Tab-separated table of C-alpha atoms in Angstrom:
chain	number	residue	atom	x	y	z
A	298	MET	CA	134.515	138.890	207.485
A	299	THR	CA	135.474	136.094	205.076
A	300	ARG	CA	134.168	132.737	204.029
A	301	PRO	CA	136.300	129.596	204.117
A	302	MET	CA	139.386	129.681	201.931
A	303	GLY	CA	139.693	133.458	202.314
A	304	ILE	CA	136.864	134.485	199.970
A	305	ASP	CA	135.500	137.889	200.937
A	306	VAL	CA	131.752	137.863	201.597
A	307	VAL	CA	131.090	141.030	199.587
A	308	SER	CA	133.108	139.722	196.640
A	309	LEU	CA	131.294	136.408	196.866
A	310	ALA	CA	127.909	138.172	196.758
A	311	LEU	CA	129.020	140.126	193.697
A	312	PHE	CA	130.281	136.895	192.144
A	313	LEU	CA	126.859	135.280	192.545
A	314	ALA	CA	125.233	138.385	191.057
A	315	THR	CA	127.443	138.075	187.970
A	316	VAL	CA	126.550	134.366	187.773
A	317	ALA	CA	122.858	135.262	187.721
A	318	LEU	CA	123.387	137.911	185.059
A	319	GLY	CA	125.531	135.663	182.864
A	320	SER	CA	123.222	132.640	183.201
A	321	TYR	CA	120.174	134.701	182.284
A	322	PHE	CA	121.756	136.096	179.124
A	323	GLN	CA	123.217	132.749	178.111
A	324	SER	CA	119.829	131.053	178.409
A	325	VAL	CA	118.279	133.753	176.209
A	326	THR	CA	121.008	134.197	173.603
A	327	GLY	CA	123.172	131.066	173.848
A	328	PHE	CA	126.231	132.965	175.127
A	329	GLY	CA	127.433	135.394	177.773
A	330	LEU	CA	127.874	133.326	180.937
A	331	SER	CA	131.592	132.673	180.788
A	332	MET	CA	132.732	136.136	179.666
A	333	ILE	CA	130.524	138.054	182.090
A	334	VAL	CA	131.458	135.911	185.077
A	335	MET	CA	135.149	135.596	184.201
A	336	GLY	CA	135.528	139.310	183.498
A	337	LEU	CA	133.662	140.649	186.511
A	338	ALA	CA	134.710	138.012	189.048
A	339	GLY	CA	138.297	138.080	187.776
A	340	GLY	CA	138.388	141.850	188.090
A	341	LEU	CA	137.022	141.612	191.630
A	342	GLY	CA	139.742	139.148	192.583
A	343	VAL	CA	137.286	136.558	193.907
A	344	ALA	CA	139.668	133.766	192.841
A	345	SER	CA	142.454	133.129	190.359
A	346	VAL	CA	141.776	132.950	186.623
A	347	ALA	CA	142.453	129.198	186.673
A	348	GLN	CA	139.986	128.622	189.526
A	349	LEU	CA	137.310	130.778	187.906
A	350	ALA	CA	137.759	129.015	184.554
A	351	ALA	CA	137.268	125.638	186.247
A	352	THR	CA	134.189	126.936	188.073
A	353	ILE	CA	132.723	128.381	184.864
A	354	SER	CA	133.126	125.024	183.117
A	355	LEU	CA	130.999	123.382	185.795
A	356	MET	CA	128.424	126.170	185.551
A	357	SER	CA	128.182	125.879	181.752
A	358	VAL	CA	127.272	122.221	182.067
A	359	ALA	CA	124.584	123.062	184.627
A	360	ASN	CA	123.269	125.945	182.514
A	361	ALA	CA	122.791	123.617	179.532
A	362	ALA	CA	121.099	121.009	181.729
A	363	PHE	CA	118.523	123.578	182.819
A	364	SER	CA	118.072	125.203	179.388
A	365	LEU	CA	118.092	122.292	176.914
A	366	PRO	CA	115.371	119.871	178.106
A	367	GLY	CA	112.715	119.498	175.439
A	368	ASN	CA	114.904	121.038	172.716
A	369	LEU	CA	117.357	118.240	171.913
A	370	HIS	CA	115.375	117.205	168.824
A	371	ARG	CA	116.417	120.464	167.135
A	372	ILE	CA	120.162	119.739	167.314
A	373	ASP	CA	122.124	118.727	164.202
A	374	TRP	CA	124.509	116.132	165.631
A	375	ARG	CA	126.637	115.954	162.487
A	376	THR	CA	127.510	119.614	162.934
A	377	ILE	CA	128.202	119.028	166.624
A	378	ARG	CA	130.626	116.200	165.781
A	379	ALA	CA	132.466	118.266	163.157
A	380	THR	CA	132.874	121.143	165.593
A	381	MET	CA	134.091	118.891	168.405
A	382	LEU	CA	136.764	117.315	166.191
A	383	GLY	CA	138.486	120.694	166.121
A	384	SER	CA	137.652	121.712	169.662
A	385	VAL	CA	138.719	118.807	171.871
A	386	PRO	CA	142.461	118.724	170.956
A	387	ALA	CA	142.705	122.507	171.328
A	388	ILE	CA	141.215	122.497	174.839
A	389	GLY	CA	144.261	120.681	176.197
A	390	ALA	CA	146.620	123.195	174.580
A	391	GLY	CA	144.691	126.101	176.095
A	392	VAL	CA	144.746	124.557	179.572
A	393	ALA	CA	148.519	124.003	179.296
A	394	LEU	CA	149.098	127.668	178.356
A	395	LEU	CA	146.885	128.820	181.248
A	396	THR	CA	148.919	126.733	183.684
A	397	TRP	CA	152.149	128.285	182.437
A	398	LEU	CA	150.887	131.883	182.470
A	399	SER	CA	149.283	131.468	185.904
A	400	GLY	CA	152.671	130.658	187.363
A	401	SER	CA	154.844	133.181	185.526
A	402	ALA	CA	152.801	136.070	184.113
A	403	THR	CA	149.563	136.731	185.968
A	404	ALA	CA	149.326	140.392	184.896
A	405	LEU	CA	149.778	139.385	181.251
A	406	LEU	CA	147.112	136.729	181.714
A	407	GLN	CA	144.638	139.326	183.021
A	408	LEU	CA	145.509	141.664	180.149
A	409	LEU	CA	144.915	138.903	177.600
A	410	LEU	CA	141.636	138.110	179.323
A	411	GLY	CA	140.465	141.711	178.991
A	412	ALA	CA	141.511	141.906	175.343
A	413	PHE	CA	139.734	138.644	174.576
A	414	ILE	CA	136.521	139.789	176.259
A	415	MET	CA	136.550	143.025	174.244
A	416	THR	CA	137.198	141.125	171.003
A	417	GLY	CA	134.486	138.650	171.893
A	418	GLY	CA	132.021	141.462	172.497
A	419	LEU	CA	132.811	142.957	169.082
A	420	LEU	CA	132.313	139.595	167.380
A	421	LEU	CA	128.982	139.129	169.117
A	422	VAL	CA	127.569	142.489	168.042
A	423	CYS	CA	128.899	142.738	164.485
A	424	ASN	CA	125.799	140.895	163.191
A	425	PRO	CA	127.510	139.020	160.328
A	426	SER	CA	125.554	138.501	157.131
A	427	ARG	CA	123.915	135.123	156.798
A	428	LEU	CA	125.257	132.613	154.339
A	429	ALA	CA	123.075	131.339	151.530
A	430	ARG	CA	124.013	127.748	152.375
A	431	PRO	CA	125.278	126.100	155.559
A	432	SER	CA	129.055	125.942	155.921
A	433	ARG	CA	130.809	122.664	155.251
A	434	ALA	CA	132.443	120.533	157.931
A	435	PRO	CA	135.929	122.155	157.693
A	436	GLY	CA	134.449	125.529	158.627
A	437	PHE	CA	132.885	124.105	161.790
A	438	LEU	CA	136.109	122.234	162.579
A	439	LEU	CA	138.128	125.475	162.374
A	440	ALA	CA	135.623	127.386	164.513
A	441	GLY	CA	135.757	124.511	166.983
A	442	PHE	CA	139.557	124.706	167.136
A	443	PHE	CA	139.637	128.408	168.056
A	444	SER	CA	136.760	127.911	170.482
A	445	GLY	CA	138.501	124.970	172.122
A	446	PHE	CA	141.735	126.880	172.597
A	447	THR	CA	140.063	129.883	174.239
A	448	ASN	CA	137.895	127.516	176.269
A	449	GLY	CA	140.996	125.784	177.591
A	450	LEU	CA	142.770	129.082	178.280
A	451	PHE	CA	139.952	131.061	179.908
A	452	GLY	CA	136.971	128.730	180.095
A	453	MET	CA	135.430	130.941	177.382
A	454	GLY	CA	134.883	129.334	174.008
A	455	GLY	CA	131.859	131.346	172.961
A	456	PRO	CA	132.868	134.085	170.492
A	457	PRO	CA	134.350	131.931	167.671
A	458	LEU	CA	131.355	129.589	167.745
A	459	VAL	CA	128.756	132.335	168.141
A	460	PHE	CA	130.175	134.272	165.184
A	461	HIS	CA	130.285	131.184	162.947
A	462	PHE	CA	126.920	129.729	163.949
A	463	TYR	CA	124.988	132.981	163.654
A	464	ARG	CA	126.146	133.202	160.025
A	465	GLN	CA	124.391	129.950	159.209
A	466	PRO	CA	120.935	129.942	157.565
A	467	ILE	CA	119.481	128.295	160.655
A	468	ASP	CA	116.658	129.345	162.946
A	469	VAL	CA	117.955	131.420	165.872
A	470	ARG	CA	116.377	129.053	168.418
A	471	VAL	CA	118.225	126.124	166.881
A	472	VAL	CA	121.496	128.085	166.945
A	473	ARG	CA	120.991	128.833	170.635
A	474	ASP	CA	120.354	125.190	171.506
A	475	MET	CA	123.336	123.970	169.488
A	476	LEU	CA	125.608	126.505	171.169
A	477	LEU	CA	124.403	125.428	174.597
A	478	MET	CA	125.065	121.788	173.725
A	479	LEU	CA	128.562	122.572	172.431
A	480	PHE	CA	129.378	124.581	175.556
A	481	ALA	CA	128.199	121.672	177.706
A	482	ILE	CA	130.386	119.161	175.843
A	483	THR	CA	133.500	121.337	175.722
A	484	SER	CA	133.096	122.381	179.356
A	485	SER	CA	132.775	118.732	180.393
A	486	THR	CA	135.937	117.920	178.433
A	487	ARG	CA	137.816	120.779	180.055
A	488	THR	CA	136.633	119.724	183.504
A	489	VAL	CA	137.990	116.212	182.985
A	490	ILE	CA	141.385	117.569	181.852
A	491	VAL	CA	141.635	119.984	184.774
A	492	GLY	CA	140.494	117.294	187.200
A	493	VAL	CA	143.221	114.920	186.039
A	494	GLN	CA	145.750	117.715	186.625
A	495	GLY	CA	144.448	118.289	190.146
A	496	GLY	CA	142.939	121.688	189.339
A	497	LEU	CA	139.506	121.027	190.865
A	498	THR	CA	140.483	122.548	194.197
A	499	ALA	CA	138.336	123.119	197.279
A	500	THR	CA	137.813	126.748	196.196
A	501	VAL	CA	136.509	125.617	192.807
A	502	TRP	CA	134.019	123.226	194.393
A	503	LEU	CA	132.922	125.871	196.898
A	504	LEU	CA	132.296	128.473	194.195
A	505	ALA	CA	130.531	125.921	191.988
A	506	ALA	CA	128.332	124.676	194.836
A	507	LEU	CA	127.228	128.228	195.628
A	508	ALA	CA	126.831	129.222	191.994
A	509	LEU	CA	124.868	126.226	190.673
A	510	PRO	CA	121.569	127.093	192.430
A	511	THR	CA	121.924	130.617	191.032
A	512	VAL	CA	122.463	129.181	187.544
A	513	GLY	CA	119.304	127.122	187.883
A	514	LEU	CA	117.175	130.025	189.109
A	515	ALA	CA	118.449	132.466	186.481
A	516	SER	CA	118.095	129.942	183.644
A	517	THR	CA	114.545	129.098	184.705
A	518	ALA	CA	113.712	132.792	184.954
A	519	ALA	CA	115.038	133.353	181.431
A	520	ARG	CA	112.798	130.622	180.042
A	521	ARG	CA	109.705	131.959	181.797
A	522	TRP	CA	110.404	135.685	181.566
A	523	PRO	CA	112.603	136.458	178.552
A	524	PRO	CA	113.599	140.118	178.162
A	525	PRO	CA	111.051	142.284	176.298
A	526	LEU	CA	113.704	143.157	173.722
A	527	ALA	CA	114.404	142.225	170.139
A	528	PRO	CA	117.232	139.661	169.727
A	529	THR	CA	119.466	142.307	168.140
A	530	THR	CA	118.875	144.703	171.030
A	531	THR	CA	119.657	141.980	173.554
A	532	ARG	CA	122.929	141.185	171.779
A	533	ARG	CA	123.876	144.872	171.784
A	534	LEU	CA	123.201	145.073	175.504
A	535	VAL	CA	125.528	142.108	176.107
A	536	PHE	CA	128.081	143.811	173.849
A	537	PHE	CA	128.203	146.971	175.961
A	538	ILE	CA	128.530	144.920	179.142
A	539	LEU	CA	131.400	142.874	177.713
A	540	VAL	CA	133.296	145.809	176.242
A	541	GLY	CA	133.052	147.634	179.567
A	542	ILE	CA	134.400	144.598	181.437
A	543	GLY	CA	137.221	144.017	178.953
A	544	ALA	CA	138.257	147.672	178.790
A	545	SER	CA	138.416	147.854	182.584
A	546	LEU	CA	140.762	144.847	182.735
A	547	VAL	CA	143.000	146.187	179.962
A	548	ILE	CA	143.254	149.651	181.521
A	549	THR	CA	144.115	148.319	184.980
A	550	LYS	CA	146.591	145.615	183.878
A	551	LEU	CA	148.388	147.303	180.969
A	552	PRO	CA	150.638	149.537	183.120
A	553	GLY	CA	151.828	146.512	185.107
A	554	VAL	CA	152.664	144.559	181.937
A	555	LEU	CA	154.485	147.482	180.304
A	556	GLY	CA	156.419	148.171	183.491
A	557	ARG	CA	157.912	144.682	183.678
């Protein structure tokens, strides 16, 4: 039995489960939604990488809307602006590369996705030493550039920003809120670009419509019932999840790429 547009019911249920898992962790830590959903749902073949990336962008905006109310006063808008100066131009380049790879090298695209998820997991768990002073604007601009490119390519701009922001001598709660705000802005930008290109297909809207209530419930649950774990332990748990997802994609797609 399938849903409209050929989406298998079992795969769709698993997709919504990954949305709940990713939304919960992102609300607690400031990251995790895009990589968990993209990796698991992409591996399940729920939809194409391009469709999932567009869906994730819509979900990231919703996740921030549920998680940020009451916390906007903690955000340093000068840092947000510096980061976005590097991010916005790179989003378009990433979307263009995704369009090209989706049409000519889908196995390579999946392999790159798996490698990026594994690398992202390593960056998230390496626990970089904190700086004595906040980085200057060029550092945030560069982190924004790499984040924007990977956001455009896979809908996943988290690892470069998470690594850079967690090095700053800033309260962890402030870091989380700033990351959520940046993901909301970059995801909105990506959605506009993809929409202009005609990439917001019926499948994207269907997945987003089904996923958004799950995002809201999981984000609310995270605020009311955070995990009884230390922040470092929570990050390590996300790390193992991400490395497992990425390794699975690499192992399954590598033979197809090498055999071309």
